[in-house]
Structure formats: structure tokens, C-alpha cells
Short mmCIF file of C-alpha atoms in Angstrom, two decimals:
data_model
loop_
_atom_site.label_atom_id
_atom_site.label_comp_id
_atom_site.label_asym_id
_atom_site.label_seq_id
_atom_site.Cartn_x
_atom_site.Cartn_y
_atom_site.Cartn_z
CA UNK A 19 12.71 -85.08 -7.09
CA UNK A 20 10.46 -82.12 -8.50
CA UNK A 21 6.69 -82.55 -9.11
CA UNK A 22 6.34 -82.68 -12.55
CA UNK A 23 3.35 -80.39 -12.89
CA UNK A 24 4.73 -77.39 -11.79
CA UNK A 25 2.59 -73.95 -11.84
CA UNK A 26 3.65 -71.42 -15.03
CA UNK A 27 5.21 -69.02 -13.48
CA UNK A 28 8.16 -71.04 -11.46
CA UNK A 29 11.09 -71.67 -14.13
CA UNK A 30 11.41 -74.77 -15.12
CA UNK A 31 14.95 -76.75 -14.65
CA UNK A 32 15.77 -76.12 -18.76
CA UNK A 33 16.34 -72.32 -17.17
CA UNK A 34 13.94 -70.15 -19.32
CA UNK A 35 11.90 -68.43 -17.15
CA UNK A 36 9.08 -67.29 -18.95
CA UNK A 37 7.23 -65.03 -16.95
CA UNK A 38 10.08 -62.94 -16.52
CA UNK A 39 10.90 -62.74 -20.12
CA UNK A 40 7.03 -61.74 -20.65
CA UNK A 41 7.15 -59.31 -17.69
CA UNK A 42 10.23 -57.84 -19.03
CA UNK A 43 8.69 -57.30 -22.24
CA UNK A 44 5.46 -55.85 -20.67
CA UNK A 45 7.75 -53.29 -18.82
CA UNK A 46 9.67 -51.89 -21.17
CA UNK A 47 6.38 -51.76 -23.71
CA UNK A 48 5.00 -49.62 -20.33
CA UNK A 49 7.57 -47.58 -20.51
CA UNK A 50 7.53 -46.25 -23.70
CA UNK A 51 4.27 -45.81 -23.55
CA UNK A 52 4.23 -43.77 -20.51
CA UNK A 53 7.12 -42.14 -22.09
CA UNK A 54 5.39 -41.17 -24.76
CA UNK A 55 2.43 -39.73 -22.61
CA UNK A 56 4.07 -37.63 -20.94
CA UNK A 57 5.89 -36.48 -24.24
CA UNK A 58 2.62 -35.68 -25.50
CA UNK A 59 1.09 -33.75 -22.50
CA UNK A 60 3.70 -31.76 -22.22
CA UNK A 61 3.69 -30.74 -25.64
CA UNK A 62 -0.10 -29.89 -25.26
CA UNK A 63 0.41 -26.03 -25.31
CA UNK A 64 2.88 -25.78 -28.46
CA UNK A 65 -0.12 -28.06 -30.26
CA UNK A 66 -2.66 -25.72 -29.34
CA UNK A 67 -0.80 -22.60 -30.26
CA UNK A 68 0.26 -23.64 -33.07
CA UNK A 69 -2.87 -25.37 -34.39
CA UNK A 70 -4.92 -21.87 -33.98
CA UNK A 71 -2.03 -20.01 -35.17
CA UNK A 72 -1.46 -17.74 -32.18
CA UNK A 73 0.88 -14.57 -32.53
CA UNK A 74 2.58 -16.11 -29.38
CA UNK A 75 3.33 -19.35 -30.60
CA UNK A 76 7.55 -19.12 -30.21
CA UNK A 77 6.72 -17.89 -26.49
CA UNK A 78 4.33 -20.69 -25.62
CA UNK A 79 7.05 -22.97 -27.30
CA UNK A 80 10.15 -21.43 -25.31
CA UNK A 81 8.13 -21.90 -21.83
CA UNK A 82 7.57 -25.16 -22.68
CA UNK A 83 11.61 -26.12 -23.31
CA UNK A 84 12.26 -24.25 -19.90
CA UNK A 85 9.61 -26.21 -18.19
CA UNK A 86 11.32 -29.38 -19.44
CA UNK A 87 14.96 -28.41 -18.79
CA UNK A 88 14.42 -26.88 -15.44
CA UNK A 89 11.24 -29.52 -13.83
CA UNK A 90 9.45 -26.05 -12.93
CA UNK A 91 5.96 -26.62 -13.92
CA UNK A 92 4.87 -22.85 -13.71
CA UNK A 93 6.07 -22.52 -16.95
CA UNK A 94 4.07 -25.43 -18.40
CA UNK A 95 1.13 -23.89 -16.37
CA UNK A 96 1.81 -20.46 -18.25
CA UNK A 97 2.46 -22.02 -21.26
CA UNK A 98 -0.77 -23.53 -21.18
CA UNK A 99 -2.64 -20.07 -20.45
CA UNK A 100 -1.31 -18.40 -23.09
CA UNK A 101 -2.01 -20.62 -25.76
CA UNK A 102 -5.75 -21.05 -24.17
CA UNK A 103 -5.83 -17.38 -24.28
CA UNK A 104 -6.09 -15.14 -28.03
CA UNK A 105 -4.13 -11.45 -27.74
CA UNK A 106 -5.83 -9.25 -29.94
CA UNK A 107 -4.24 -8.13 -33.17
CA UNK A 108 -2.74 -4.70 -32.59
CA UNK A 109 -0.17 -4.50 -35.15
CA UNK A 110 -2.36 -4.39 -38.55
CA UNK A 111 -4.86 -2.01 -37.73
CA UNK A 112 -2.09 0.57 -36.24
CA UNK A 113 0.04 -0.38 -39.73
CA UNK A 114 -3.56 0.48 -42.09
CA UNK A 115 -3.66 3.63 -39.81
CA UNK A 116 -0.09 4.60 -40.63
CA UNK A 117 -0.78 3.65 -44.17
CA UNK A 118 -3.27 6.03 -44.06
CA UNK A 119 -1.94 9.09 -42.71
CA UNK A 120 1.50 8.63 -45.05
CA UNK A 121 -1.43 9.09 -48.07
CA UNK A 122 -2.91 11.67 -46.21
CA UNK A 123 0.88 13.52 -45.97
CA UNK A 124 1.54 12.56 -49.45
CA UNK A 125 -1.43 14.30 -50.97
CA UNK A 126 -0.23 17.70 -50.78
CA UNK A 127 -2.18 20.46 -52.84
CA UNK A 128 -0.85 21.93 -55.69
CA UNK A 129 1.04 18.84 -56.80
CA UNK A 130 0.52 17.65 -60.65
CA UNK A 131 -2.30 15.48 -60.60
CA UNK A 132 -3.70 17.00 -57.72
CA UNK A 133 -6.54 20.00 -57.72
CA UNK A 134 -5.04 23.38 -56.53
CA UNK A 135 -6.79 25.74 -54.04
CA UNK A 136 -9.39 27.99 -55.44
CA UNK A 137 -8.25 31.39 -56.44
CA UNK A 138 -4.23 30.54 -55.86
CA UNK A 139 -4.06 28.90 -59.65
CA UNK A 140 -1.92 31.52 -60.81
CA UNK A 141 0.20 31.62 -57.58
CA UNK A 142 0.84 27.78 -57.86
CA UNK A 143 2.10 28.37 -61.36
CA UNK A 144 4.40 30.73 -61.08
CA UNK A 145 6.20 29.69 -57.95
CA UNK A 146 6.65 26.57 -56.92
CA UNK A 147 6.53 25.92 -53.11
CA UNK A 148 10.35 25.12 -52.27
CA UNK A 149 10.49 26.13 -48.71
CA UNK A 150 9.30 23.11 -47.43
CA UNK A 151 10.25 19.54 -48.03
CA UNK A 152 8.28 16.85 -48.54
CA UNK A 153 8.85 14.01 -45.21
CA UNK A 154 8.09 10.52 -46.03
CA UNK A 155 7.77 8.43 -42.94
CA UNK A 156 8.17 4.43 -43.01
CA UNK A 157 6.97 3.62 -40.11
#
């Protein structure tokens, strides 16, 4: 006793109902993509620290994981800041600077290869300086 032009979206009396099959298809295809949105933006900060090569790049990484394990987003938020923000480079003018003075300490007078003081030629040649020891540092 049904009208035989029924609209699209009622099911029809075979029982395949079409637009939920579609809709069903349409949500999960939402979800991943959401999914994978959010993936993405919350991975933003390990991206960008890692595509400028930042020195802080495992602690921009590390607040990320704790932002996603513990739903705090402060972490994200300083996540984010650091890897907007470049710390200088401390570290490899402070090593060329320790470099330095270990030549420096190194370059003792009266060694071979090395020029003597004036007038203490004769003094450096018979006696050789043994009451002080040479200190290497390795720093």
C-alpha cells in the first residue's frame, strides 16, 4: 500500500538504506580527517624546530608528548614558544675560547721549536725547567 515514488532518503522495502550507508561513509571519512588535523597541529612545534634545526629540538619534542599524554595545553603553548624562539649559540664560541687559551698554555718558552727569552739562552741549555709541570686541560 506504499506510494511507489518514494523520496531518496526513506529506505526502500528491499532494506538497503542508502543514505545511511553514504552518511556512514561520510562520517568515518570526517573522522579521519579531523583526526588527522589535529595530529598535524599538534605536531606544529616539533616541525618547526626541527625544520630550522633548533638546539632545543628534543625539549620542544618532549613538551609536546606531555601535552598529548596529560590534555594540558601549556605545554603545547610552550612548546610552541620555544621553537618560535632561536637561543643563541653559547657553546662554540666558549669551546674556540678554550681552544685558545689551551694553545696559549701550551706555548711555553724555552720549549724546542719555540724562541727562548733574550739573554737566558745559555740558562735554558743547561738546565732544563723541571720544577713545574706542564697542565693540559680538556675542557
Amino acid at each position: 500500500m506504499a506510494p511507489h515514488d518514494l523520496p531518496f532518503y526513506l529506505a526502500p522495502g528491499s532494506g538497503t538504506d542508502t543514505l545511511m550507508v553514504v552518511m556512514g561513509v561520510f562520517l568515518i571519512g570526517t573522522v579521519l580527517w579531523v583526526g588527522t588535523l589535529y595530529w598535524k597541529l599538534h605536531s606544529l612545534p616539533e616541525r618547526m624546530a626541527h625544520k630550522s634545526q633548533k638546539l632545543q629540538f628534543e625539549f620542544v619534542a618532549v613538551l609536546g608528548l606531555i601535552s598529548l599524554f596529560t590534555h594540558m595545553h601549556i605545554f603545547w603553548i610552550a612548546g610552541l614558544l620555544l621553537a618560535l624562539i632561536d637561543i643563541p649559540d653559547f657553546g662554540t664560541p666558549l669551546r674556540s675560547i678554550a681552544d685558545s687559551v689551551e694553545k696559549i698554555a701550551d706555548a711555553t718558552p724555552g720549549e724546542e721549536g719555540q724562541p727562548a727569552q733574550p739573554g737566558s739562552a745559555s740558562a735554558a741549555t743547561d738546565k732544563p725547567d723541571t720544577t713545574r709541570p706542564k697542565e693540559h686541560s680538556h675542557a
